[in-house]
Tab-separated table of C-alpha atoms and ligand atoms in Angstrom:
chain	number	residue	atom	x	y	z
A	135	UNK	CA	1.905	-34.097	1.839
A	136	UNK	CA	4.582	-31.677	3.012
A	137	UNK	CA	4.108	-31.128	6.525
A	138	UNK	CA	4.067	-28.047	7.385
A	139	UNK	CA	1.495	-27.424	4.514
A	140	UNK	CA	-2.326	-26.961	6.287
A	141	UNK	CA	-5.100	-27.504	4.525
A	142	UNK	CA	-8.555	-25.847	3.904
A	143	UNK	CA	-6.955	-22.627	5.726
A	144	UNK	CA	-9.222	-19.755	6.333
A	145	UNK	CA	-7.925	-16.380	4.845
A	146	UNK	CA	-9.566	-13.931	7.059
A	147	UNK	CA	-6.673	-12.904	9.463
A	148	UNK	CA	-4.425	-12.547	6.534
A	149	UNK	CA	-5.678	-9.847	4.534
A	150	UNK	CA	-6.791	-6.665	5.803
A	151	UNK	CA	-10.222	-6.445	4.281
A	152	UNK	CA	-10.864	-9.429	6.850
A	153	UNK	CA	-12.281	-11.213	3.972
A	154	UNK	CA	-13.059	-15.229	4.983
A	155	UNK	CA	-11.930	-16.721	1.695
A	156	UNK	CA	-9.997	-20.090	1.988
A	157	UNK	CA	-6.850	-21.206	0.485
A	158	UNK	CA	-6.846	-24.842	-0.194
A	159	UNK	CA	-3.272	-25.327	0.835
A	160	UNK	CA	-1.460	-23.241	3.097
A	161	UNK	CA	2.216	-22.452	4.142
A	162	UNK	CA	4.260	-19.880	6.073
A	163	UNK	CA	8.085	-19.676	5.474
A	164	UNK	CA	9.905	-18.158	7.612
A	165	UNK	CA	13.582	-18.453	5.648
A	166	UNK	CA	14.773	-18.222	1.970
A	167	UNK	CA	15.655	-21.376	2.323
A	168	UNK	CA	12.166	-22.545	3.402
A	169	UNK	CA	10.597	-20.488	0.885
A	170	UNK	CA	13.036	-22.219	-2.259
A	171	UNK	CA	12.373	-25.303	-1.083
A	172	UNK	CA	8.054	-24.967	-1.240
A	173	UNK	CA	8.144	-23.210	-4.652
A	174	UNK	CA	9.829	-26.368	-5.767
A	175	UNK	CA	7.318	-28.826	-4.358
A	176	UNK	CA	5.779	-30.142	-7.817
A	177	UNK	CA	2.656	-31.479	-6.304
A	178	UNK	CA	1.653	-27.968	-5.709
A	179	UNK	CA	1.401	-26.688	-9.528
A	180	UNK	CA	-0.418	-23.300	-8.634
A	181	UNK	CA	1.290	-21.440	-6.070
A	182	UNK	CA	-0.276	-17.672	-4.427
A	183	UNK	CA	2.405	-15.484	-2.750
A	184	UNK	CA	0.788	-13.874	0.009
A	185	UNK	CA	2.582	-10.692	2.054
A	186	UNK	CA	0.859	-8.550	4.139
A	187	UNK	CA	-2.386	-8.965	2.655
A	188	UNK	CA	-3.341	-5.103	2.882
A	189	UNK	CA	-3.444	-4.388	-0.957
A	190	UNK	CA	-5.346	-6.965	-1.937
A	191	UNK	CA	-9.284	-7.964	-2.495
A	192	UNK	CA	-9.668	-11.838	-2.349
A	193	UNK	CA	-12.773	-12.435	-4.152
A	194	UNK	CA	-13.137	-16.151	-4.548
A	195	UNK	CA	-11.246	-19.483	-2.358
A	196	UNK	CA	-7.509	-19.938	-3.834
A	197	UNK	CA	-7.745	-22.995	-5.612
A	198	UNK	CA	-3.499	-23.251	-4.576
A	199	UNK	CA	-0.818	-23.467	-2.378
A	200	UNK	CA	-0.734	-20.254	-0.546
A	201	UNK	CA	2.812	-19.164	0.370
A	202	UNK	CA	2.681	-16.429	3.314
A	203	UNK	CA	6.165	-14.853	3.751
A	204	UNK	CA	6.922	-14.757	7.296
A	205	UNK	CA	10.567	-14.018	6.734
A	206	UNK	CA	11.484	-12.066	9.689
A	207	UNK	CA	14.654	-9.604	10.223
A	208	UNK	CA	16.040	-5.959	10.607
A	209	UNK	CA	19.637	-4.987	10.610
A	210	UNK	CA	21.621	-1.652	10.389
A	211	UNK	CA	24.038	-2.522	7.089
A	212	UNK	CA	26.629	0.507	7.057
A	213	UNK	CA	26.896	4.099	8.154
A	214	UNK	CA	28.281	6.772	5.829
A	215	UNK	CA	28.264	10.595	6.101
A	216	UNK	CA	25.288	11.009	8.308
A	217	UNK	CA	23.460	7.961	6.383
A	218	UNK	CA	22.716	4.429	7.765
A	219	UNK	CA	21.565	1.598	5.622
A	220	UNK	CA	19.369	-0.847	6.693
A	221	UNK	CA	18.335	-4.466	5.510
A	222	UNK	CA	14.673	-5.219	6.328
A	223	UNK	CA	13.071	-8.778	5.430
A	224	UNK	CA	10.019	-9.028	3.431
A	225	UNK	CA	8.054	-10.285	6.017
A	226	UNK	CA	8.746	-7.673	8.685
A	227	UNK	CA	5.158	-5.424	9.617
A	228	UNK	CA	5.795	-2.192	8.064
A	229	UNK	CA	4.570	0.474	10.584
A	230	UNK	CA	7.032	-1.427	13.076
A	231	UNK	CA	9.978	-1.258	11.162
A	232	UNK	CA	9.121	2.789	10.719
A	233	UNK	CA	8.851	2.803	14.765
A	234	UNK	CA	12.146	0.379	14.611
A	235	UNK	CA	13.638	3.182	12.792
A	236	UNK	CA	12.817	6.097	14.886
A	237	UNK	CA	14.153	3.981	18.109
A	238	UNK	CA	17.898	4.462	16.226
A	239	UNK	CA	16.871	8.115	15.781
A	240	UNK	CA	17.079	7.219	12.106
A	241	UNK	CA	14.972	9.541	9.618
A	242	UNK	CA	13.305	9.516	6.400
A	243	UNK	CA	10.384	6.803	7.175
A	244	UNK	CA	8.416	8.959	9.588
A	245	UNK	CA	5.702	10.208	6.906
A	246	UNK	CA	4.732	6.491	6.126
A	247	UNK	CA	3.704	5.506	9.920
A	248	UNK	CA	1.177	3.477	9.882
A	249	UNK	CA	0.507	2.478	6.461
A	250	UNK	CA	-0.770	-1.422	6.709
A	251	UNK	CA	1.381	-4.158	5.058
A	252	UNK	CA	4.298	-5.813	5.014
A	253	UNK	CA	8.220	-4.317	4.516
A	254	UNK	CA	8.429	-7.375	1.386
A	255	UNK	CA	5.504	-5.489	0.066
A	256	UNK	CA	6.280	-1.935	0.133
A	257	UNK	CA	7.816	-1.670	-3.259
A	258	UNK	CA	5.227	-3.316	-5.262
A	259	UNK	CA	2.979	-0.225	-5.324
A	260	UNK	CA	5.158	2.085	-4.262
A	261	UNK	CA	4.102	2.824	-0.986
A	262	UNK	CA	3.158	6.541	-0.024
A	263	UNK	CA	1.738	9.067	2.030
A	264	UNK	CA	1.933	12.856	3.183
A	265	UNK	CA	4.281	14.090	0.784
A	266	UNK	CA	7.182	10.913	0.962
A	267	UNK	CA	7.052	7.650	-1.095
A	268	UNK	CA	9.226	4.590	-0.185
A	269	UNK	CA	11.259	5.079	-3.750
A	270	UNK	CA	12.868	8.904	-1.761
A	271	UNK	CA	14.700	6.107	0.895
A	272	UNK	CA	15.181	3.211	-1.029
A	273	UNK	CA	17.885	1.530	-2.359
A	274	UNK	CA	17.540	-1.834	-3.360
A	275	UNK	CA	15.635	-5.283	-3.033
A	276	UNK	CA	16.759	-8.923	-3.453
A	277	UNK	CA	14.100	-10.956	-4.959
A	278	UNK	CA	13.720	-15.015	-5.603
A	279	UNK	CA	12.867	-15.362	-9.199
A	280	UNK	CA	10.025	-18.374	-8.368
A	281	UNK	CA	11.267	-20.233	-11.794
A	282	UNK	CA	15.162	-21.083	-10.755
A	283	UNK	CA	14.739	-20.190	-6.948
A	284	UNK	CA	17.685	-18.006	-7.447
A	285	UNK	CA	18.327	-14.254	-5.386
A	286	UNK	CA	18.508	-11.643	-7.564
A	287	UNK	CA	19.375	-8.155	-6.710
A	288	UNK	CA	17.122	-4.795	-8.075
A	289	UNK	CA	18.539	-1.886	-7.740
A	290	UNK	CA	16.060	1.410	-7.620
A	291	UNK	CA	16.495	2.076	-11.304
A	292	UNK	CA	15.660	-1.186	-11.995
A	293	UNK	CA	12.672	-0.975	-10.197
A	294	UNK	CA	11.022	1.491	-11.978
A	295	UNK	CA	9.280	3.668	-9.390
A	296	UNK	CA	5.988	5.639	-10.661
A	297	UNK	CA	3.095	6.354	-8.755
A	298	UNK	CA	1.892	3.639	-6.842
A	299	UNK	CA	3.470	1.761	-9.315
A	300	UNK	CA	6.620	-0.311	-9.909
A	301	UNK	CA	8.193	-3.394	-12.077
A	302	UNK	CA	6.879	-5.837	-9.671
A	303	UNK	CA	3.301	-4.674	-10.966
A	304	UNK	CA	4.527	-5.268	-14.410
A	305	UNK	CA	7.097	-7.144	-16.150
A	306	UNK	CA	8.154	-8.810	-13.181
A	307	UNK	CA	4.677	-9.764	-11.866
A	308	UNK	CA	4.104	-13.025	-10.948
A	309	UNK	CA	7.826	-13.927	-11.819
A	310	UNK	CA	9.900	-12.614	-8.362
A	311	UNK	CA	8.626	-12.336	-4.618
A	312	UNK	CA	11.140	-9.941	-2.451
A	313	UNK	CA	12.302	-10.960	0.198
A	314	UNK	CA	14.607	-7.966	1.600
A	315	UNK	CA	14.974	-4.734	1.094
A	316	UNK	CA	17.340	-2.002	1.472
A	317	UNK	CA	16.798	1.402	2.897
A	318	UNK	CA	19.230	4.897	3.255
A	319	UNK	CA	18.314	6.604	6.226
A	320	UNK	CA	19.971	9.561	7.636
A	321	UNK	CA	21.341	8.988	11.371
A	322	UNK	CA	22.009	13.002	11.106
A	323	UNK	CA	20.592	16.483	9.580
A	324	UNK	CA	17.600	14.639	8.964
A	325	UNK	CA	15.239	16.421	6.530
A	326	UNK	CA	11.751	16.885	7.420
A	327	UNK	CA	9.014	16.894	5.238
A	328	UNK	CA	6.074	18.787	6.342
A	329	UNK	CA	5.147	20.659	3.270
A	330	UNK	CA	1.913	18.637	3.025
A	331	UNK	CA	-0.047	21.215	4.518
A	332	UNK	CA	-2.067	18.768	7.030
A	333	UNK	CA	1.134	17.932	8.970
A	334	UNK	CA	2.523	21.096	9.667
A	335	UNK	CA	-1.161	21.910	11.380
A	336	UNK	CA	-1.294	19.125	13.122
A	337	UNK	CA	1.833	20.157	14.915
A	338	UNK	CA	0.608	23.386	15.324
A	339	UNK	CA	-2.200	21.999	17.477
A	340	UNK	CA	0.285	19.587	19.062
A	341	UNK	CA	1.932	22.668	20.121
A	342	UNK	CA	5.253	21.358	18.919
A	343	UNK	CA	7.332	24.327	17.012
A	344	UNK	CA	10.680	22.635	16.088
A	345	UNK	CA	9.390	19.079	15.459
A	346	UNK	CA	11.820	16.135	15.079
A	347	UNK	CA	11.304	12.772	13.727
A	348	UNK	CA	9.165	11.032	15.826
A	349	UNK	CA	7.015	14.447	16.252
A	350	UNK	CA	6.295	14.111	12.535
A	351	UNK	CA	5.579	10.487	12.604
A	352	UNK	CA	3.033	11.055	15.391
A	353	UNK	CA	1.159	14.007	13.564
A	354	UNK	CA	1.044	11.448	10.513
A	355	UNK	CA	-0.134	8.758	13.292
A	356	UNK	CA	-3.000	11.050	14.372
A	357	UNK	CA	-3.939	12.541	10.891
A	358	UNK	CA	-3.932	8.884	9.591
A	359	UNK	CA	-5.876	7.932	12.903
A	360	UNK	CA	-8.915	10.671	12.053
A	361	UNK	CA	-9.203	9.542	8.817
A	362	UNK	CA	-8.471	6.113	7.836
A	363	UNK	CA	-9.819	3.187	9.649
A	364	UNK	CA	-7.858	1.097	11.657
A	365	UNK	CA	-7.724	-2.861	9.883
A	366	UNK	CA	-7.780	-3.896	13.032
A	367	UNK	CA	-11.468	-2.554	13.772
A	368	UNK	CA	-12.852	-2.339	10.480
A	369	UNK	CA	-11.599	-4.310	7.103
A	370	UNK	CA	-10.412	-1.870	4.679
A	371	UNK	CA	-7.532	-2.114	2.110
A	372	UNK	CA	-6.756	1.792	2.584
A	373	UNK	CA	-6.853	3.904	-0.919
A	374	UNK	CA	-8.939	1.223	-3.094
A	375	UNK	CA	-8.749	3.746	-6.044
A	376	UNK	CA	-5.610	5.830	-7.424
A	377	UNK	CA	-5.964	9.380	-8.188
A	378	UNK	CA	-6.387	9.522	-11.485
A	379	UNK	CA	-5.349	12.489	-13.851
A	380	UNK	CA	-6.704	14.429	-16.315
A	381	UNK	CA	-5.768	16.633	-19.056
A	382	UNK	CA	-5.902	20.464	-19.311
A	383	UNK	CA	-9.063	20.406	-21.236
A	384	UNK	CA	-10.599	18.064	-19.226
A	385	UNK	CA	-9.578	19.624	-15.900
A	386	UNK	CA	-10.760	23.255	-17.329
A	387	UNK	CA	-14.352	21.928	-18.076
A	388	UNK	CA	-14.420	20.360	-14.748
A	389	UNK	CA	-13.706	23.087	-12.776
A	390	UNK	CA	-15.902	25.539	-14.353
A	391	UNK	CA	-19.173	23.682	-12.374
A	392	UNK	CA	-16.935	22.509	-9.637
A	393	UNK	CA	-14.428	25.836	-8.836
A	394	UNK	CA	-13.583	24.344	-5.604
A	395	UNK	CA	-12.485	21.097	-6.803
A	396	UNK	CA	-8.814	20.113	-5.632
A	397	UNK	CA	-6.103	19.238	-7.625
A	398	UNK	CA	-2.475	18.969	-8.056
A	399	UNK	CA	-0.939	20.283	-11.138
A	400	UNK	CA	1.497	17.592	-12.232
A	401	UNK	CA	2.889	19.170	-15.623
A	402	UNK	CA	1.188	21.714	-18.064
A	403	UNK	CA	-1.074	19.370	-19.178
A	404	UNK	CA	-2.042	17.155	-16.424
A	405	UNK	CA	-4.003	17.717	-13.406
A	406	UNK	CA	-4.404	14.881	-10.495
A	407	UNK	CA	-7.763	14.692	-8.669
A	408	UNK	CA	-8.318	13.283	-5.720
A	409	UNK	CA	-10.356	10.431	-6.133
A	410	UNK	CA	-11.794	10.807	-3.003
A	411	UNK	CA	-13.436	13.459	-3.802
A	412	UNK	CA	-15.204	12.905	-6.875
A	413	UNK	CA	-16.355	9.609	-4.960
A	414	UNK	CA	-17.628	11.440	-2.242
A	415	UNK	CA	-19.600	14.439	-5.054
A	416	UNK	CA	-21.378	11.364	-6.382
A	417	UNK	CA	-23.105	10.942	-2.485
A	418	UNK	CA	-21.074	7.234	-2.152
A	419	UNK	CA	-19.735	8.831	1.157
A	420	UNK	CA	-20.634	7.236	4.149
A	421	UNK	CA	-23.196	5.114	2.522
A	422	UNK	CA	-23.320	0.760	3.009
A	423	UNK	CA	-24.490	-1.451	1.000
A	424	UNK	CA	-24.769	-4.626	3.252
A	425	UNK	CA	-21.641	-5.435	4.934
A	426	UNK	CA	-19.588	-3.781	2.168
A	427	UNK	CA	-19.640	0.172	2.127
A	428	UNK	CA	-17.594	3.343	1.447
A	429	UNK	CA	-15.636	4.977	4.770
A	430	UNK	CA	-17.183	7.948	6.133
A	431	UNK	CA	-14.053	10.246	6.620
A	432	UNK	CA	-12.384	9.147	3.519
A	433	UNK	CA	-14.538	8.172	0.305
A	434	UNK	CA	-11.680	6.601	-1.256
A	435	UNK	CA	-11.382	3.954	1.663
A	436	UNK	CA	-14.018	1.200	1.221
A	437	UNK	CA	-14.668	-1.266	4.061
A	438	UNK	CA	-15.784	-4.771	5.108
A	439	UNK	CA	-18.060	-3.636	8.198
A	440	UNK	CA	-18.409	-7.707	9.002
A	441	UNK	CA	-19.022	-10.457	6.807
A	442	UNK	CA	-18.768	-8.703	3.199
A	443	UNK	CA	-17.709	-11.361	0.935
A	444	UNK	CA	-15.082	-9.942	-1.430
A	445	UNK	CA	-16.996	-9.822	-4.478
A	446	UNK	CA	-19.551	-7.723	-2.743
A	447	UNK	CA	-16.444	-5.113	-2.450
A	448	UNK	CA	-15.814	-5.588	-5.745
A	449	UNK	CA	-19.729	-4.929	-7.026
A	450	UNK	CA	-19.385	-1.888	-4.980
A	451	UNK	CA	-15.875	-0.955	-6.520
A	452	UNK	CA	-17.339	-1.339	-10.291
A	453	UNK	CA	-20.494	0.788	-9.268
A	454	UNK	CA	-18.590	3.350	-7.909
A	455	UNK	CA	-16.281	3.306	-11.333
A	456	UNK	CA	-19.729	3.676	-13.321
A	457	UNK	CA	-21.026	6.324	-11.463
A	458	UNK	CA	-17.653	8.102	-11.592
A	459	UNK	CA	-17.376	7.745	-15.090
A	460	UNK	CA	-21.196	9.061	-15.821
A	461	UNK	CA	-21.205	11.964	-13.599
A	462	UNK	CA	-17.593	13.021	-14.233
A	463	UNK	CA	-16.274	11.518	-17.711
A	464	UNK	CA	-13.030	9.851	-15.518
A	465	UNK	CA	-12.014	6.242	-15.116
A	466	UNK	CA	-10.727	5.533	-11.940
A	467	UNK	CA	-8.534	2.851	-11.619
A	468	UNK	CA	-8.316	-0.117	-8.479
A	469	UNK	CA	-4.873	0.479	-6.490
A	470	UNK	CA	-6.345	-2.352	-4.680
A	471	UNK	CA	-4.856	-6.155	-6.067
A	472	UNK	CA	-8.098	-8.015	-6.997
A	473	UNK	CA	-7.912	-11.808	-7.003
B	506	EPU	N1	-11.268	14.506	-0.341
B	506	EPU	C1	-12.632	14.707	-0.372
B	506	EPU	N2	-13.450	13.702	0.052
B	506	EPU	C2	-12.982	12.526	0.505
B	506	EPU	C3	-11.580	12.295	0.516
B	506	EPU	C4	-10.740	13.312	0.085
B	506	EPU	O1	-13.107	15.771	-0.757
B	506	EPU	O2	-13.792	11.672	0.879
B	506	EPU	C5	-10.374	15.611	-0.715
B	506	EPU	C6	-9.684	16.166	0.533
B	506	EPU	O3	-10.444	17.155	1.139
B	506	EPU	C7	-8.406	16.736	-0.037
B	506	EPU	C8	-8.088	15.801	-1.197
B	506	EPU	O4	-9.315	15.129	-1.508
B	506	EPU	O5	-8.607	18.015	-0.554
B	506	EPU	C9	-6.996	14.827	-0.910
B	506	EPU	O6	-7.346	14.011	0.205
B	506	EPU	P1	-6.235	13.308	1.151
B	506	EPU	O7	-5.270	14.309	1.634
B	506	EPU	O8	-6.967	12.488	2.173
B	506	EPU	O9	-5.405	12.383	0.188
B	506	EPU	P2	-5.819	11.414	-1.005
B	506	EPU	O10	-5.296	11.977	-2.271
B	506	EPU	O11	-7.272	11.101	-0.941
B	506	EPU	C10	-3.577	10.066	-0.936
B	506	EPU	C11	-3.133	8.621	-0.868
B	506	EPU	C12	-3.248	8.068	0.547
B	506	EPU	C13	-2.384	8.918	1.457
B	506	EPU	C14	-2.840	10.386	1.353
B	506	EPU	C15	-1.942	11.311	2.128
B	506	EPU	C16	-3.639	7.713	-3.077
B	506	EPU	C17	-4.484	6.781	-3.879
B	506	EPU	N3	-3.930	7.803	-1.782
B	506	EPU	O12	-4.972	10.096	-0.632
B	506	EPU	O13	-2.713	6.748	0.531
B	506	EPU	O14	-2.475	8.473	2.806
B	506	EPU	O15	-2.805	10.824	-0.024
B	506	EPU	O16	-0.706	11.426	1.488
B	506	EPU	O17	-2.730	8.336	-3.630
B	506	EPU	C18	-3.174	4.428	0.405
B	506	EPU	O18	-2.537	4.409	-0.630
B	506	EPU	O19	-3.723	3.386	0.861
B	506	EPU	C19	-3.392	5.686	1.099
B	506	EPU	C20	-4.194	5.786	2.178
């Protein structure tokens, strides 16, 4: 056996729903090199890339070599015209490279503070939160194709950025794991985002009238902090639903019975509602169903309160789907990885 390769390894403290699933074989790598040279072992046919575990529902043992990327590094790349690039590697905590970021006095990362996960990972879905996604900073990835073990480079075109959404949760699923990516920050004139209406109130009460970067990424810290739990107290996987949205028609009949219901207006035709919400109108709010149960500040958050084994999340997820569906006529969809 390859030595560094443990055995009967217990998943818990490497996914964020704290769920205790176990991975037959287990390896960190903490180089490209490393990493090429395990995806070539042949005695290891079925091979799980693991990142940050924090979008992902584990609901069975991994029957496979479980590769966690540990690939550590952050670097400033180049300045130009009041812009700094800067080379993260996959398996760099996310929420520390933002406060990395904000130690330069670099901008444009301060709305996602504090989202779980890995850097390696952020692409994938797309990350986002409070009016920014990752896709408004980025610039590129490289990625090891696992077939040839060769570093290829994808550009943001080629990564096809949608809505929590992205080629790596499509045609290139399964067939690249990133391990760096590429970000354009400003190092001047850095442009705030506040226009989602919580964080400019949130300032407000901070008392804090001509906010700079790190003021923003603490009012995201503290709006993220009275809603969401923390992974580290309670398992949770954030959002476990997307939004979904609706047509015209749809959204018209809906909001004759429910005038209050909110909604973005995307184009003409389609209207996204907060899953959340129609979640929390069917009374799943709050409410547990053993260890596994539905956050009470944020219906769209569901949580392992102890020892919920991952297909009792996921009994809870499909219920919660039905219900929607009955009550409201919508399919919501998993943002949540389910293995
Ligand atoms: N709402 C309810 N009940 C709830 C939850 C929400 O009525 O239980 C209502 C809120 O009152 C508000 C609306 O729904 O009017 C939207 O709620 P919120 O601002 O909390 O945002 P969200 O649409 O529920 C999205 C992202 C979050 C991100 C926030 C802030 C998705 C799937 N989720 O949530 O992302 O932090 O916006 O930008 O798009 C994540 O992806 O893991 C995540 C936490």
């Amino acid at each position: 056996m390859h030595p560094d390769i443990q055995t009967d390894k217990s998943l818990k403290e490497y996914n964020t729903f704290k769920i205790d699933s176990r991975a037959r074989f287990f390896v960190s790598v903490n180089t490209e090199e490393e990493l090429a040279r395990v995806l070539q072992l042949e005695d290891y046919p079925e091979k799980f890339i693991l990142g940050g575990g924090s979008n992902l529902l584990l609901t069975t043992d991994l029957d496979a070599l479980v590769v966690h990327i540990g690939i550590k590094g952050k670097e400033v790349v180049g300045h130009e015209k009041g812009k700094t690039l800067v080379r993260i590697a996959a398996g760099e905590n996310w929420h520390e490279t933002v406060l990395w970021s904000l130690e330069k006095q670099l901008g444009g990362l301060e709305n996602l503070s504090l989202i779980p996960g890995n850097t390696g990972t952020a692409p994938v879905q797309n990350i986002g939160a409070y009016g920014v996604e990752l896709k408004d900073v980025f610039v590129s990835c490289e990625a090891m194709e696992i077939a040839s073990g060769k570093i290829v480079t994808f550009t943001k075109d080629q990564c096809r950025f949608g809505y929590r959404d992205s080629i790596f949760k499509n045609e290139a699923k399964g067939k690249f794991i990133i391990t760096s990516v590429v970000l354009e920050l400003t190092s001047e004139d850095h442009r705030l985002n506040t226009s989602y209406g919580a964080i400019d109130k949130e300032l407000q009460s901070m008392g804090i009238d001509e906010p700079g970067i790190e003021d923003v990424s603490k009012a995201v810290i503290r709006i993220r902090q009275s809603k969401l739990p923390d992974p580290a107290e309670i398992g949770n996987s954030g959002s476990f639903f997307k939004n979904p949205v609706i047509d015209r028609v749809q959204f018209e009949r809906l909001q004759k019975n429910h005038p209050d219901m909110p909604h973005y207006e995307i184009s003409h035709n389609e209207f996204k509602v907060p899953a959340g919400w129609l979640i929390e109108q069917c009374g799943f709010k709050g409410k547990r169903f053993g260890d596994a149960g539905v956050h009470d500040k944020q219906a769209l958050v569901l949580v392992n309160h102890g020892n919920a084994k991952g297909q009792e999340i996921y009994d809870l997820a499909i219920h919660i789907q039905n219900t929607v569906m009955e009550t409201f006529g919508i399919a919501i969809e998993n943002e949540v990885n389910i293995i």
